[in-house]
Short mmCIF file of C-alpha atoms and ligand atoms in Angstrom, two decimals:
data_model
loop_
_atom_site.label_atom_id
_atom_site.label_comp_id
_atom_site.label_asym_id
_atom_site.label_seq_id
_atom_site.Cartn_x
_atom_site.Cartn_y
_atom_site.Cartn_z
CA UNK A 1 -113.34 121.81 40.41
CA UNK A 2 -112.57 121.52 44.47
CA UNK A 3 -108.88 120.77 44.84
CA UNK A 4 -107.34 119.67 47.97
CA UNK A 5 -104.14 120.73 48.83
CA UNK A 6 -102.27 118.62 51.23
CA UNK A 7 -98.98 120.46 53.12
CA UNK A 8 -96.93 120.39 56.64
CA UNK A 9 -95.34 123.11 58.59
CA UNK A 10 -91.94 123.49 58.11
CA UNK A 11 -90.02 121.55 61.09
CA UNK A 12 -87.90 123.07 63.09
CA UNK A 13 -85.07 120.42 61.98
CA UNK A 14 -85.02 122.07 58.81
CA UNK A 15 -80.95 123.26 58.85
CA UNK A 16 -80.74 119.37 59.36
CA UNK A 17 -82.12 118.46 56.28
CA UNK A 18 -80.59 116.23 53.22
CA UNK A 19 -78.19 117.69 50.48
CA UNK A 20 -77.25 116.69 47.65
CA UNK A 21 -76.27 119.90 45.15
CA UNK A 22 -76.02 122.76 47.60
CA UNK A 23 -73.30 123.65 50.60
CA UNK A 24 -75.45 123.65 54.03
CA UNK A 25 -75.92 127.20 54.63
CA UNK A 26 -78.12 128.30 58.14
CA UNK A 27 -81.35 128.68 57.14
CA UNK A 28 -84.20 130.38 59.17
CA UNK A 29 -86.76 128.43 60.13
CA UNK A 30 -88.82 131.07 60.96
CA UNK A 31 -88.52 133.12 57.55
CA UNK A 32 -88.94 129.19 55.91
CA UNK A 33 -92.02 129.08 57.65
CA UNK A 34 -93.17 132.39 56.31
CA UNK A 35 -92.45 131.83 52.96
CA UNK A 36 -94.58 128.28 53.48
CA UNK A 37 -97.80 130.23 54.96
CA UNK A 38 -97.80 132.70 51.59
CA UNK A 39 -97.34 129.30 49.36
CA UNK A 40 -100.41 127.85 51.28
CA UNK A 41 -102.29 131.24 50.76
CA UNK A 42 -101.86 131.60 47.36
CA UNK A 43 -102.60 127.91 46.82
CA UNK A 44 -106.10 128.84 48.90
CA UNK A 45 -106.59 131.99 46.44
CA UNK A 46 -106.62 129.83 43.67
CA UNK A 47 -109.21 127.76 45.08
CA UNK A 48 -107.56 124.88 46.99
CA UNK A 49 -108.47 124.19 50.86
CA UNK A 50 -105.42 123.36 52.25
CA UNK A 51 -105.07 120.67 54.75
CA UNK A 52 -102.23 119.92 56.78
CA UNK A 53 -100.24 116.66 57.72
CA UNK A 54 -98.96 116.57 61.64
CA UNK A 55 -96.19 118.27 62.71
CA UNK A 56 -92.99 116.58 62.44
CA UNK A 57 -90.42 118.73 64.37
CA UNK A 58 -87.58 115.83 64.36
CA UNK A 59 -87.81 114.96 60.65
CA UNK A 60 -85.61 117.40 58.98
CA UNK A 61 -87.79 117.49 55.49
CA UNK A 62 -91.20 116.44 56.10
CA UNK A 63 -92.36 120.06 54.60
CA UNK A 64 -91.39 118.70 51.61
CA UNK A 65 -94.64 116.30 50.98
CA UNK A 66 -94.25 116.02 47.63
CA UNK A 67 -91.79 113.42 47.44
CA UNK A 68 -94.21 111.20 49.52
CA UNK A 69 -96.69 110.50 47.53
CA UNK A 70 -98.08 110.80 44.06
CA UNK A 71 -101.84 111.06 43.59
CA UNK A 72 -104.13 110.99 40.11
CA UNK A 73 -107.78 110.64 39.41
CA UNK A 74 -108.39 107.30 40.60
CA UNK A 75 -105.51 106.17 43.37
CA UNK A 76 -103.24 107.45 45.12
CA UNK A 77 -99.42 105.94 45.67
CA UNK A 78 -97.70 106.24 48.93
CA UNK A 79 -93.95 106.43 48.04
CA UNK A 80 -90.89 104.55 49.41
CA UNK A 81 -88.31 108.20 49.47
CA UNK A 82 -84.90 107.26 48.03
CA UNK A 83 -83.14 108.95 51.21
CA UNK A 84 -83.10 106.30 54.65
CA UNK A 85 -84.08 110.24 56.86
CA UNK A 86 -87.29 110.76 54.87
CA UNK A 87 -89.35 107.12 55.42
CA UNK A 88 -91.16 108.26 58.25
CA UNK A 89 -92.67 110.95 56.57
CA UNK A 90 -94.89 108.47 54.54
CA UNK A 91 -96.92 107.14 57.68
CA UNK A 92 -98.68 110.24 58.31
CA UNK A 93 -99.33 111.17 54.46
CA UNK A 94 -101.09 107.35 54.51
CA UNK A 95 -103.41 108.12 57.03
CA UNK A 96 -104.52 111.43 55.65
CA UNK A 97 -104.38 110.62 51.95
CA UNK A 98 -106.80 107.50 53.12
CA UNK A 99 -109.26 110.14 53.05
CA UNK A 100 -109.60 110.93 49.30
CA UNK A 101 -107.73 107.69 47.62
CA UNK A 102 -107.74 103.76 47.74
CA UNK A 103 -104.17 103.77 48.35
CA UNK A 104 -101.11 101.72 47.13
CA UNK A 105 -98.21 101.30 49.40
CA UNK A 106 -94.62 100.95 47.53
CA UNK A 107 -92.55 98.39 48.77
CA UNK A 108 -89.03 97.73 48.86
CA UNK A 109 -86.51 97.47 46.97
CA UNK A 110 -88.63 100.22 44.99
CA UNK A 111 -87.39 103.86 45.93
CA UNK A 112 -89.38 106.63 44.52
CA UNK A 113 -89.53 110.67 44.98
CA UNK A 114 -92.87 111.94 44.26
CA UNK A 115 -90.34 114.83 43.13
CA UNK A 116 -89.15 112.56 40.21
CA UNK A 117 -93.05 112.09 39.11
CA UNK A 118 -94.59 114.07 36.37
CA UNK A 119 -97.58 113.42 35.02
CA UNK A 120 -98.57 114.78 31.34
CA UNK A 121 -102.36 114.01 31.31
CA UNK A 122 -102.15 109.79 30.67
CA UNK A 123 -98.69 110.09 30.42
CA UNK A 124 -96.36 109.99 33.25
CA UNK A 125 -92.76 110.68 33.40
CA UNK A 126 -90.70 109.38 35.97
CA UNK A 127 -86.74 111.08 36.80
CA UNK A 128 -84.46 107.72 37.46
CA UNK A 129 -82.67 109.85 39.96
CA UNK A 130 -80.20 109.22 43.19
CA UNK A 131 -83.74 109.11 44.56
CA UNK A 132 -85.79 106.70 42.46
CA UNK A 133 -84.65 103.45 41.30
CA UNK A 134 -86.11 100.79 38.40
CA UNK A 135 -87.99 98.96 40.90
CA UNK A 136 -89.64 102.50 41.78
CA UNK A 137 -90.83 103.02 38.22
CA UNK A 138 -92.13 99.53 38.13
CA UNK A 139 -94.08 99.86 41.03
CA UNK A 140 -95.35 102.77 40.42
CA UNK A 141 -96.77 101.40 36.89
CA UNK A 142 -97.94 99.05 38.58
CA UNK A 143 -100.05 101.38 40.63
CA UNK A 144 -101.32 103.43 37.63
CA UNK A 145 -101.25 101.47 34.29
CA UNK A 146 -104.32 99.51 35.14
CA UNK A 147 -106.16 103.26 34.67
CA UNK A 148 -104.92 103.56 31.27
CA UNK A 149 -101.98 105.64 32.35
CA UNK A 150 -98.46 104.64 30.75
CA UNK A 151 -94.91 104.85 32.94
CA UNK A 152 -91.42 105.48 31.37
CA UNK A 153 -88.00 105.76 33.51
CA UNK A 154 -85.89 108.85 31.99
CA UNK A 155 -82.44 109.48 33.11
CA UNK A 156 -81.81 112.63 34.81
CA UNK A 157 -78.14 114.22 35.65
CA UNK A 158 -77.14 117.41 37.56
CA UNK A 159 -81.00 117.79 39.07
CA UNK A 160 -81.99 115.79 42.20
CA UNK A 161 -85.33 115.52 40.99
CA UNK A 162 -87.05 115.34 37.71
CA UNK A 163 -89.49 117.96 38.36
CA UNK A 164 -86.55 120.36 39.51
CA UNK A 165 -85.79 119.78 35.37
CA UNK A 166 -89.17 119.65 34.27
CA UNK A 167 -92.60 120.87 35.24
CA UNK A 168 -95.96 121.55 33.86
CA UNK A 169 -97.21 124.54 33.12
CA UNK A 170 -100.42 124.51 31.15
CA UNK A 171 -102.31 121.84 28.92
CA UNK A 172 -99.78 121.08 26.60
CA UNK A 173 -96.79 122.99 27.36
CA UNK A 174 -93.78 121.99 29.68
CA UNK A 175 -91.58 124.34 31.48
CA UNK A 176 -87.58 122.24 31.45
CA UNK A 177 -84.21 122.67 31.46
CA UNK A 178 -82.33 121.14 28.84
CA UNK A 179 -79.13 120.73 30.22
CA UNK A 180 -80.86 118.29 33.03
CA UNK A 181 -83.44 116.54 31.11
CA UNK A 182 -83.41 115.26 27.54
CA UNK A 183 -85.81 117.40 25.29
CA UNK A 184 -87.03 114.35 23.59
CA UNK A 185 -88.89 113.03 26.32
CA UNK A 186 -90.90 115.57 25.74
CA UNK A 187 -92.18 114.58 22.05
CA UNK A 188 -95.53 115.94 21.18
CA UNK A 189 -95.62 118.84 24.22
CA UNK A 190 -94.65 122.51 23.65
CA UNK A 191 -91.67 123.60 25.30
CA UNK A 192 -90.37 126.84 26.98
CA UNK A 193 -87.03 126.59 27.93
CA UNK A 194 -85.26 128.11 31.36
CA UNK A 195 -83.04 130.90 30.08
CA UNK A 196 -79.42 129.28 30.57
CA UNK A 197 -78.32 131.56 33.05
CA UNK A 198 -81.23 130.49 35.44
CA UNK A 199 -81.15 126.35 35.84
CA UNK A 200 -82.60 126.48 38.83
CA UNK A 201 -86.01 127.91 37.08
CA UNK A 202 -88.04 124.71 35.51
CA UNK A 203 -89.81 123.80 38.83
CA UNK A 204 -93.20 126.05 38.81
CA UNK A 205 -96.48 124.53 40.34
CA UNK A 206 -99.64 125.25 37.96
CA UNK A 207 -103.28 125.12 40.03
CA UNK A 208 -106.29 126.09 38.23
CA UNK A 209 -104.64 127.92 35.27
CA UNK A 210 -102.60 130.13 37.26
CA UNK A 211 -98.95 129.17 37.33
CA UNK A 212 -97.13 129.49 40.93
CA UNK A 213 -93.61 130.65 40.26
CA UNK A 214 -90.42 131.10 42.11
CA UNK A 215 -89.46 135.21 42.66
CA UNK A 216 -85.90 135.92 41.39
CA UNK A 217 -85.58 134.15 37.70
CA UNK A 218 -86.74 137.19 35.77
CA UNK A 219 -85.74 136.30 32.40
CA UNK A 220 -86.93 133.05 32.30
CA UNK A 221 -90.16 134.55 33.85
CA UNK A 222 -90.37 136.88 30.57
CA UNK A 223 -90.26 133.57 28.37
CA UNK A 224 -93.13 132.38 30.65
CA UNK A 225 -95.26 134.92 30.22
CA UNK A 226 -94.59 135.59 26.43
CA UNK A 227 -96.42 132.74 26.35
CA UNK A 228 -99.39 134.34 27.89
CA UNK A 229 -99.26 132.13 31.13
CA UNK A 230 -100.89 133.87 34.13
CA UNK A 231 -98.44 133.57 36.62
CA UNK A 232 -97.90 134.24 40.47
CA UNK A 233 -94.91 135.09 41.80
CA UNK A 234 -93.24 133.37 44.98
CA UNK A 235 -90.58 133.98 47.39
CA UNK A 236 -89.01 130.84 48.06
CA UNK A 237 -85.50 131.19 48.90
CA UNK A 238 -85.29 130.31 52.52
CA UNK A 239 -86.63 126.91 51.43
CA UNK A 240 -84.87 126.97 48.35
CA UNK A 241 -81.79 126.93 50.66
CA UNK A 242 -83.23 123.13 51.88
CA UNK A 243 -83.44 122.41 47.83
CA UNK A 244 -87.02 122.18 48.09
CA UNK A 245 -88.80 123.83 44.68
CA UNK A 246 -92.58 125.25 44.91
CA UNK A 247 -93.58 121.71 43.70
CA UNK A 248 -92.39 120.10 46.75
CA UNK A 249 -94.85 121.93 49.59
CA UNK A 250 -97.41 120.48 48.02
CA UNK A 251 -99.48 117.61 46.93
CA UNK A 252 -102.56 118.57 44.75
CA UNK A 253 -104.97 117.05 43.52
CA UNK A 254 -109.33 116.93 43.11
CA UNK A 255 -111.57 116.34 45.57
CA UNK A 256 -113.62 113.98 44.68
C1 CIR B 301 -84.24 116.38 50.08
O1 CIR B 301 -83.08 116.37 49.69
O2 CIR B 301 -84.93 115.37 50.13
C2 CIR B 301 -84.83 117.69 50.54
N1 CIR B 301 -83.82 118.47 51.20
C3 CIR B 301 -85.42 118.46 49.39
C4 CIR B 301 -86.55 117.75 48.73
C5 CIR B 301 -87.15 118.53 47.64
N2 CIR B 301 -88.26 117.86 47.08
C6 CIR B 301 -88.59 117.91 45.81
O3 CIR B 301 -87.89 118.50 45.00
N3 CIR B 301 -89.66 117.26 45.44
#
């Protein structure tokens, strides 16, 4: 089916942008920006039309659109982002997200990172973070449970987000790291683990049965495709450097 993919350019702010694991190192905005255009071209390949939110040259992390909003089937949630910088990122996702969701708007105290949001079919997962507080999670079940979806708070330590511990990567089967997230969460899903020497690996993006993944985790790449995933490989380092993941330049979702 159609998928849209909704994305930004990477602003030229970007050296400015939050940290919360990582040492500011300069990062090149134009090599960022390079990396983003090959994400967006492999997202096209695998059959998403990309369409892009404004410009937003004096907000450090707006690229990363993920943590903005989180959309399913039948709504689509316009997040309040844990960190004061990012807020004004959300006005512009609103206006173009208006034009494939009835939309809910979060409202404080809730704080919520579309980047702690994973949803596992009717299930969905949500990373109690620095990001994302209680109120967040209730809010956001608020938004969703009335479509038969269910919403659970997990604790997550050492990751900022819960999807840079745990992502999906095919019906059934979850890509995590266990030292971040707690295995049991994950009750009734298959698991690959990250090889230990490559934490950094659990946050892959999966569109249309191809799985997007990040260039320079090779063993943990092996385990991914001894399970007979088809996978794509990215260079993301430059934004890597911003800790964004290949989730985070992104929102996808159907057209419909
Ligand atoms: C931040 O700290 O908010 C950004 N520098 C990185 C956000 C990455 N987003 C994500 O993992 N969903």
């Amino acid at each position: 089916m159609a998928k849209v993919a909704l994305s930004r350019p990477v602003s030229a702010s970007l050296g400015r942008c939050e940290l919360t694991h990582l040492d500011r190192v300069p990062v090149d905005v134009a090599r960022a920006q390079r990396e983003h255009d090959a994400y967006e071209e492999a997202l096209r390949a695998l059959g998403c039309t990309v369409v892009h939110l404004p410009r937003a040259d004096d907000l450090p992390d707006a690229v990363f659109v993920e943590d903005t909003a989180v959309v399913v089937d039948e709504v689509g949630v316009i997040t309040r982002p844990g960190a004061p910088s990012r807020r004004a990122e959300i006005a512009s996702m609103a206006t173009v997200l208006a034009h494939y969701r009835r939309l809910y708007l979060m409202e404080a105290p809730a704080t919520l990172d579309g980047g702690d949001v994973l949803v596992l079919e009717r299930q969905v997962l949500v990373g109690l973070s620095r990001r994302t507080n209680a109120e967040g999670v209730a809010q956001l079940a608020a938004a969703l449970e009335p479509f038969g979806y269910t919403v659970r708070g997990l604790p997550i330590t050492g990751a900022l987000h819960l999807k840079t511990a745990a992502t999906r990567v095919a019906p059934g089967l979850v890509l995590l790291n266990p030292a971040w997230v707690n295995v049991h969460a994950f009750a009734g899903w298959r698991r690959v683990e990250v090889d230990p020497q490559e934490p950094w690996a659990a946050n892959a993006l999966e569109v249309n049965g191809t799985v997007l993944f990040p260039a320079g985790f090779p063993r943990t790449q092996a385990r991914l495709l001894a399970q007979g995933l088809e996978l794509q490989m990215i260079e993301a380092g430059e934004l890597a450097k911003a800790e964004g993941g290949l989730t985070c330049g992104s929102v996808v979702f159907e057209d419909r």
